[in-house]
């Protein structure tokens, strides 16, 4: 089943709890939370304290994407804050296997992400040990960016790699997902579709998420 994960990076920061409640009521499956440190990416966002507060607003899974250097130093804090899934970047840690193991030791699902210019071969050694592969289709750091042209073959290649090496791993795509391309992205192999401005920038969250899900479940999907 394909799932929609609204990214609160594009939500109204003055009322994040209400925004999360609203997209849950509108049919969201997960809540995607981008954590940025101003070093790995050129932006600063939220930390574990705010995530712990937001945890009270919903029972939906928190899909926490750590775009930070040395993520191994912060796994405990984000686990205690109420994360369900923690995704780290292959480019951000020297000890990738150790950090993935630490996430799992906390009883959480572990994900690994790659920036658009990072070769997919970088995740082959870790793929059987993770639960989720996140393919970035924009350069991380800011919401509202356009889907990078040429990303579809990369998504297809990632899905084939998963089928071959680790069939239970979910494939998540984040960056520039819209009503206009979500169907094609899903058809390329994405299981989890992260959408930020396409949802939070719309006038009606329920209408937008409903339209996205209708596209994902349509009987005919173009190749």
PDB file of C-alpha atoms in Angstrom:
ATOM      1  CA  UNK A   1       0.000   0.000   0.000  1.00  0.00           C
ATOM      2  CA  UNK A   2       1.299   3.424  -0.954  1.00  0.00           C
ATOM      3  CA  UNK A   3       1.353   5.985   1.859  1.00  0.00           C
ATOM      4  CA  UNK A   4       1.392   9.778   2.154  1.00  0.00           C
ATOM      5  CA  UNK A   5       3.702  11.476   4.668  1.00  0.00           C
ATOM      6  CA  UNK A   6       3.128  15.241   4.925  1.00  0.00           C
ATOM      7  CA  UNK A   7       6.335  17.099   5.719  1.00  0.00           C
ATOM      8  CA  UNK A   8       5.801  19.638   8.485  1.00  0.00           C
ATOM      9  CA  UNK A   9       8.754  21.639   7.157  1.00  0.00           C
ATOM     10  CA  UNK A  10       6.110  23.386   5.016  1.00  0.00           C
ATOM     11  CA  UNK A  11       3.498  23.685   7.774  1.00  0.00           C
ATOM     12  CA  UNK A  12       2.630  26.848   9.713  1.00  0.00           C
ATOM     13  CA  UNK A  13       5.355  26.884  12.360  1.00  0.00           C
ATOM     14  CA  UNK A  14       3.248  28.928  14.763  1.00  0.00           C
ATOM     15  CA  UNK A  15       0.661  26.138  15.054  1.00  0.00           C
ATOM     16  CA  UNK A  16       2.437  22.870  14.311  1.00  0.00           C
ATOM     17  CA  UNK A  17       0.306  20.785  16.664  1.00  0.00           C
ATOM     18  CA  UNK A  18      -2.876  21.959  14.959  1.00  0.00           C
ATOM     19  CA  UNK A  19      -1.331  21.385  11.534  1.00  0.00           C
ATOM     20  CA  UNK A  20      -0.456  17.793  12.432  1.00  0.00           C
ATOM     21  CA  UNK A  21      -3.960  17.181  13.782  1.00  0.00           C
ATOM     22  CA  UNK A  22      -5.403  18.616  10.577  1.00  0.00           C
ATOM     23  CA  UNK A  23      -3.430  16.409   8.192  1.00  0.00           C
ATOM     24  CA  UNK A  24      -4.170  13.357  10.327  1.00  0.00           C
ATOM     25  CA  UNK A  25      -7.884  14.114   9.987  1.00  0.00           C
ATOM     26  CA  UNK A  26      -7.321  14.669   6.261  1.00  0.00           C
ATOM     27  CA  UNK A  27      -6.000  11.140   5.777  1.00  0.00           C
ATOM     28  CA  UNK A  28      -2.219  11.330   6.230  1.00  0.00           C
ATOM     29  CA  UNK A  29      -0.482   8.024   6.986  1.00  0.00           C
ATOM     30  CA  UNK A  30       2.759   9.280   8.557  1.00  0.00           C
ATOM     31  CA  UNK A  31       4.132  12.617   9.734  1.00  0.00           C
ATOM     32  CA  UNK A  32       7.497  13.457   8.158  1.00  0.00           C
ATOM     33  CA  UNK A  33       9.755  15.592  10.349  1.00  0.00           C
ATOM     34  CA  UNK A  34      12.897  17.160   8.889  1.00  0.00           C
ATOM     35  CA  UNK A  35      15.664  17.870  11.387  1.00  0.00           C
ATOM     36  CA  UNK A  36      18.425  20.179  10.082  1.00  0.00           C
ATOM     37  CA  UNK A  37      21.534  21.424  11.841  1.00  0.00           C
ATOM     38  CA  UNK A  38      22.800  24.265   9.656  1.00  0.00           C
ATOM     39  CA  UNK A  39      25.951  22.266   8.860  1.00  0.00           C
ATOM     40  CA  UNK A  40      24.983  19.194   6.869  1.00  0.00           C
ATOM     41  CA  UNK A  41      22.343  21.328   5.163  1.00  0.00           C
ATOM     42  CA  UNK A  42      22.077  25.143   5.031  1.00  0.00           C
ATOM     43  CA  UNK A  43      19.087  25.457   7.330  1.00  0.00           C
ATOM     44  CA  UNK A  44      18.067  25.022  10.972  1.00  0.00           C
ATOM     45  CA  UNK A  45      14.800  23.414  12.034  1.00  0.00           C
ATOM     46  CA  UNK A  46      13.563  21.602  15.128  1.00  0.00           C
ATOM     47  CA  UNK A  47      15.078  19.444  17.846  1.00  0.00           C
ATOM     48  CA  UNK A  48      13.965  16.579  20.079  1.00  0.00           C
ATOM     49  CA  UNK A  49      12.256  18.861  22.615  1.00  0.00           C
ATOM     50  CA  UNK A  50       9.732  20.142  20.103  1.00  0.00           C
ATOM     51  CA  UNK A  51       9.216  16.666  18.669  1.00  0.00           C
ATOM     52  CA  UNK A  52       8.355  15.433  22.165  1.00  0.00           C
ATOM     53  CA  UNK A  53       5.743  18.187  22.441  1.00  0.00           C
ATOM     54  CA  UNK A  54       4.297  17.397  19.012  1.00  0.00           C
ATOM     55  CA  UNK A  55       4.070  13.713  19.914  1.00  0.00           C
ATOM     56  CA  UNK A  56       1.025  14.618  22.013  1.00  0.00           C
ATOM     57  CA  UNK A  57      -0.850  15.857  18.934  1.00  0.00           C
ATOM     58  CA  UNK A  58      -1.171  12.548  17.086  1.00  0.00           C
ATOM     59  CA  UNK A  59      -0.772   8.800  17.150  1.00  0.00           C
ATOM     60  CA  UNK A  60       0.479   8.696  13.573  1.00  0.00           C
ATOM     61  CA  UNK A  61       4.033   7.390  13.104  1.00  0.00           C
ATOM     62  CA  UNK A  62       6.725  10.054  13.334  1.00  0.00           C
ATOM     63  CA  UNK A  63       9.074   9.659  10.382  1.00  0.00           C
ATOM     64  CA  UNK A  64      12.102  11.640  11.574  1.00  0.00           C
ATOM     65  CA  UNK A  65      14.660  12.525   8.902  1.00  0.00           C
ATOM     66  CA  UNK A  66      17.973  13.581  10.438  1.00  0.00           C
ATOM     67  CA  UNK A  67      19.816  15.887   8.053  1.00  0.00           C
ATOM     68  CA  UNK A  68      22.577  16.449  10.569  1.00  0.00           C
ATOM     69  CA  UNK A  69      26.268  15.710  10.984  1.00  0.00           C
ATOM     70  CA  UNK A  70      27.276  12.955  13.414  1.00  0.00           C
ATOM     71  CA  UNK A  71      23.703  11.674  13.886  1.00  0.00           C
ATOM     72  CA  UNK A  72      24.948   8.886  16.152  1.00  0.00           C
ATOM     73  CA  UNK A  73      25.309  11.475  18.926  1.00  0.00           C
ATOM     74  CA  UNK A  74      21.582  12.278  18.905  1.00  0.00           C
ATOM     75  CA  UNK A  75      19.808   8.943  18.400  1.00  0.00           C
ATOM     76  CA  UNK A  76      19.002   8.588  22.120  1.00  0.00           C
ATOM     77  CA  UNK A  77      17.427  12.034  22.280  1.00  0.00           C
ATOM     78  CA  UNK A  78      15.259  11.586  19.197  1.00  0.00           C
ATOM     79  CA  UNK A  79      14.212   8.105  20.284  1.00  0.00           C
ATOM     80  CA  UNK A  80      13.128   9.402  23.680  1.00  0.00           C
ATOM     81  CA  UNK A  81      11.242  12.253  21.989  1.00  0.00           C
ATOM     82  CA  UNK A  82       8.820   9.812  20.378  1.00  0.00           C
ATOM     83  CA  UNK A  83      10.243   9.002  16.964  1.00  0.00           C
ATOM     84  CA  UNK A  84       8.992   5.817  15.316  1.00  0.00           C
ATOM     85  CA  UNK A  85      11.321   5.860  12.317  1.00  0.00           C
ATOM     86  CA  UNK A  86      14.725   7.562  12.247  1.00  0.00           C
ATOM     87  CA  UNK A  87      16.490   8.078   8.946  1.00  0.00           C
ATOM     88  CA  UNK A  88      20.120   9.142   8.715  1.00  0.00           C
ATOM     89  CA  UNK A  89      22.219  10.146   5.718  1.00  0.00           C
ATOM     90  CA  UNK A  90      24.889   7.888   4.293  1.00  0.00           C
ATOM     91  CA  UNK A  91      26.986  11.023   3.765  1.00  0.00           C
ATOM     92  CA  UNK A  92      26.697  12.227   7.377  1.00  0.00           C
ATOM     93  CA  UNK A  93      28.286   9.488   9.456  1.00  0.00           C
ATOM     94  CA  UNK A  94      31.507   7.492   9.294  1.00  0.00           C
ATOM     95  CA  UNK A  95      30.023   4.528  11.165  1.00  0.00           C
ATOM     96  CA  UNK A  96      26.825   3.854   9.245  1.00  0.00           C
ATOM     97  CA  UNK A  97      26.255   0.258  10.380  1.00  0.00           C
ATOM     98  CA  UNK A  98      26.865   1.178  14.015  1.00  0.00           C
ATOM     99  CA  UNK A  99      24.378   4.040  13.875  1.00  0.00           C
ATOM    100  CA  UNK A 100      21.721   1.907  12.180  1.00  0.00           C
ATOM    101  CA  UNK A 101      22.228  -0.740  14.868  1.00  0.00           C
ATOM    102  CA  UNK A 102      21.817   1.923  17.563  1.00  0.00           C
ATOM    103  CA  UNK A 103      18.477   3.020  16.078  1.00  0.00           C
ATOM    104  CA  UNK A 104      17.243  -0.561  16.078  1.00  0.00           C
ATOM    105  CA  UNK A 105      18.485  -1.157  19.621  1.00  0.00           C
ATOM    106  CA  UNK A 106      16.093   1.622  20.655  1.00  0.00           C
ATOM    107  CA  UNK A 107      13.219  -0.401  19.206  1.00  0.00           C
ATOM    108  CA  UNK A 108      12.769   1.945  16.252  1.00  0.00           C
ATOM    109  CA  UNK A 109      12.735   1.421  12.501  1.00  0.00           C
ATOM    110  CA  UNK A 110      15.943   2.529  10.786  1.00  0.00           C
ATOM    111  CA  UNK A 111      16.243   4.348   7.486  1.00  0.00           C
ATOM    112  CA  UNK A 112      19.132   5.550   5.349  1.00  0.00           C
ATOM    113  CA  UNK A 113      18.959   8.440   2.892  1.00  0.00           C
ATOM    114  CA  UNK A 114      21.051   9.629  -0.037  1.00  0.00           C
ATOM    115  CA  UNK A 115      21.429  13.079  -1.532  1.00  0.00           C
ATOM    116  CA  UNK A 116      20.663  13.364  -5.259  1.00  0.00           C
ATOM    117  CA  UNK A 117      24.334  13.260  -6.336  1.00  0.00           C
ATOM    118  CA  UNK A 118      25.294  10.295  -4.130  1.00  0.00           C
ATOM    119  CA  UNK A 119      25.624   7.014  -6.065  1.00  0.00           C
ATOM    120  CA  UNK A 120      23.111   4.366  -5.062  1.00  0.00           C
ATOM    121  CA  UNK A 121      25.931   1.847  -4.729  1.00  0.00           C
ATOM    122  CA  UNK A 122      26.790   3.552  -1.425  1.00  0.00           C
ATOM    123  CA  UNK A 123      23.794   1.914   0.274  1.00  0.00           C
ATOM    124  CA  UNK A 124      24.279  -1.646  -1.026  1.00  0.00           C
ATOM    125  CA  UNK A 125      26.253  -2.853   2.030  1.00  0.00           C
ATOM    126  CA  UNK A 126      23.665  -1.498   4.499  1.00  0.00           C
ATOM    127  CA  UNK A 127      20.451  -2.274   2.608  1.00  0.00           C
ATOM    128  CA  UNK A 128      19.723  -5.679   4.223  1.00  0.00           C
ATOM    129  CA  UNK A 129      20.087  -4.073   7.683  1.00  0.00           C
ATOM    130  CA  UNK A 130      17.595  -1.219   7.308  1.00  0.00           C
ATOM    131  CA  UNK A 131      13.832  -0.824   7.124  1.00  0.00           C
ATOM    132  CA  UNK A 132      13.604   2.172   4.793  1.00  0.00           C
ATOM    133  CA  UNK A 133      15.582   3.738   1.964  1.00  0.00           C
ATOM    134  CA  UNK A 134      14.917   7.440   1.407  1.00  0.00           C
ATOM    135  CA  UNK A 135      15.823   8.788  -2.033  1.00  0.00           C
ATOM    136  CA  UNK A 136      16.056  12.572  -2.096  1.00  0.00           C
ATOM    137  CA  UNK A 137      14.745  14.136  -5.298  1.00  0.00           C
ATOM    138  CA  UNK A 138      15.800  17.665  -4.321  1.00  0.00           C
ATOM    139  CA  UNK A 139      18.959  18.873  -2.612  1.00  0.00           C
ATOM    140  CA  UNK A 140      17.949  18.843   1.069  1.00  0.00           C
ATOM    141  CA  UNK A 141      17.661  21.964   3.174  1.00  0.00           C
ATOM    142  CA  UNK A 142      14.542  23.805   2.057  1.00  0.00           C
ATOM    143  CA  UNK A 143      10.913  23.058   1.282  1.00  0.00           C
ATOM    144  CA  UNK A 144       9.097  24.021  -1.889  1.00  0.00           C
ATOM    145  CA  UNK A 145      11.792  22.902  -4.330  1.00  0.00           C
ATOM    146  CA  UNK A 146      11.087  21.358  -7.716  1.00  0.00           C
ATOM    147  CA  UNK A 147      11.547  17.651  -8.363  1.00  0.00           C
ATOM    148  CA  UNK A 148      14.953  17.130  -9.983  1.00  0.00           C
ATOM    149  CA  UNK A 149      14.529  16.021 -13.570  1.00  0.00           C
ATOM    150  CA  UNK A 150      16.156  12.663 -14.136  1.00  0.00           C
ATOM    151  CA  UNK A 151      15.241  11.297 -10.699  1.00  0.00           C
ATOM    152  CA  UNK A 152      12.765   8.724 -11.993  1.00  0.00           C
ATOM    153  CA  UNK A 153      15.411   6.313 -13.341  1.00  0.00           C
ATOM    154  CA  UNK A 154      17.186   6.587  -9.986  1.00  0.00           C
ATOM    155  CA  UNK A 155      13.976   5.669  -8.137  1.00  0.00           C
ATOM    156  CA  UNK A 156      13.489   2.675 -10.447  1.00  0.00           C
ATOM    157  CA  UNK A 157      17.088   1.585  -9.878  1.00  0.00           C
ATOM    158  CA  UNK A 158      16.655   1.894  -6.111  1.00  0.00           C
ATOM    159  CA  UNK A 159      13.492  -0.206  -6.227  1.00  0.00           C
ATOM    160  CA  UNK A 160      15.223  -2.910  -8.257  1.00  0.00           C
ATOM    161  CA  UNK A 161      18.111  -2.927  -5.786  1.00  0.00           C
ATOM    162  CA  UNK A 162      15.614  -3.400  -2.956  1.00  0.00           C
ATOM    163  CA  UNK A 163      13.861  -6.245  -4.770  1.00  0.00           C
ATOM    164  CA  UNK A 164      17.190  -7.995  -5.263  1.00  0.00           C
ATOM    165  CA  UNK A 165      18.886  -7.424  -1.903  1.00  0.00           C
ATOM    166  CA  UNK A 166      16.217  -6.606   0.707  1.00  0.00           C
ATOM    167  CA  UNK A 167      12.583  -6.995  -0.466  1.00  0.00           C
ATOM    168  CA  UNK A 168      11.074  -5.898   2.871  1.00  0.00           C
ATOM    169  CA  UNK A 169      12.692  -2.452   2.771  1.00  0.00           C
ATOM    170  CA  UNK A 170      10.310   0.436   2.046  1.00  0.00           C
ATOM    171  CA  UNK A 171      11.292   3.017  -0.563  1.00  0.00           C
ATOM    172  CA  UNK A 172      10.536   6.607   0.374  1.00  0.00           C
ATOM    173  CA  UNK A 173      10.823   9.593  -1.974  1.00  0.00           C
ATOM    174  CA  UNK A 174      11.141  13.158  -0.709  1.00  0.00           C
ATOM    175  CA  UNK A 175      11.407  16.324  -2.766  1.00  0.00           C
ATOM    176  CA  UNK A 176       9.094  18.108  -5.145  1.00  0.00           C
ATOM    177  CA  UNK A 177       6.230  15.609  -4.891  1.00  0.00           C
ATOM    178  CA  UNK A 178       3.036  17.158  -6.296  1.00  0.00           C
ATOM    179  CA  UNK A 179      -0.357  16.158  -7.607  1.00  0.00           C
ATOM    180  CA  UNK A 180       1.122  16.372 -11.081  1.00  0.00           C
ATOM    181  CA  UNK A 181       3.922  13.833 -10.543  1.00  0.00           C
ATOM    182  CA  UNK A 182       2.944  11.669  -7.555  1.00  0.00           C
ATOM    183  CA  UNK A 183       1.433   8.952  -9.712  1.00  0.00           C
ATOM    184  CA  UNK A 184       4.529   8.623 -11.874  1.00  0.00           C
ATOM    185  CA  UNK A 185       6.833   8.626  -8.836  1.00  0.00           C
ATOM    186  CA  UNK A 186       4.780   5.881  -7.194  1.00  0.00           C
ATOM    187  CA  UNK A 187       4.780   3.878 -10.402  1.00  0.00           C
ATOM    188  CA  UNK A 188       8.584   4.104 -10.447  1.00  0.00           C
ATOM    189  CA  UNK A 189       8.601   2.234  -7.127  1.00  0.00           C
ATOM    190  CA  UNK A 190       8.042   4.640  -4.235  1.00  0.00           C
ATOM    191  CA  UNK A 191       6.102   3.235  -1.270  1.00  0.00           C
ATOM    192  CA  UNK A 192       6.117   6.383   0.896  1.00  0.00           C
ATOM    193  CA  UNK A 193       5.520   9.751  -0.751  1.00  0.00           C
ATOM    194  CA  UNK A 194       6.669  12.761   1.259  1.00  0.00           C
ATOM    195  CA  UNK A 195       4.827  15.951   0.313  1.00  0.00           C
ATOM    196  CA  UNK A 196       5.258  19.310   2.000  1.00  0.00           C
ATOM    197  CA  UNK A 197       4.222  22.456   0.171  1.00  0.00           C
ATOM    198  CA  UNK A 198       1.892  20.481  -2.108  1.00  0.00           C
ATOM    199  CA  UNK A 199      -0.224  19.701   0.967  1.00  0.00           C
ATOM    200  CA  UNK A 200       0.378  22.549   3.395  1.00  0.00           C
ATOM    201  CA  UNK A 201       0.297  25.111   0.608  1.00  0.00           C
ATOM    202  CA  UNK A 202      -3.091  23.917  -0.590  1.00  0.00           C
ATOM    203  CA  UNK A 203      -6.386  25.385   0.524  1.00  0.00           C
ATOM    204  CA  UNK A 204      -7.861  22.070   1.612  1.00  0.00           C
ATOM    205  CA  UNK A 205      -5.680  19.349   3.141  1.00  0.00           C
ATOM    206  CA  UNK A 206      -8.365  16.661   2.921  1.00  0.00           C
ATOM    207  CA  UNK A 207      -9.072  17.424  -0.713  1.00  0.00           C
ATOM    208  CA  UNK A 208      -5.364  17.375  -1.604  1.00  0.00           C
ATOM    209  CA  UNK A 209      -4.485  14.188   0.285  1.00  0.00           C
ATOM    210  CA  UNK A 210      -7.650  12.556  -1.048  1.00  0.00           C
ATOM    211  CA  UNK A 211      -6.686  13.472  -4.603  1.00  0.00           C
ATOM    212  CA  UNK A 212      -3.178  12.095  -4.053  1.00  0.00           C
ATOM    213  CA  UNK A 213      -4.530   8.806  -2.722  1.00  0.00           C
ATOM    214  CA  UNK A 214      -6.969   8.556  -5.605  1.00  0.00           C
ATOM    215  CA  UNK A 215      -4.053   8.897  -8.027  1.00  0.00           C
ATOM    216  CA  UNK A 216      -2.085   6.251  -6.144  1.00  0.00           C
ATOM    217  CA  UNK A 217      -4.943   3.756  -6.247  1.00  0.00           C
ATOM    218  CA  UNK A 218      -6.134   4.422  -9.801  1.00  0.00           C
ATOM    219  CA  UNK A 219      -6.528   1.177 -11.785  1.00  0.00           C
ATOM    220  CA  UNK A 220      -4.248   2.263 -14.603  1.00  0.00           C
ATOM    221  CA  UNK A 221      -0.903   3.902 -13.966  1.00  0.00           C
ATOM    222  CA  UNK A 222       1.233   5.231 -16.815  1.00  0.00           C
ATOM    223  CA  UNK A 223       4.781   3.942 -17.188  1.00  0.00           C
TER     224      UNK A 223
END
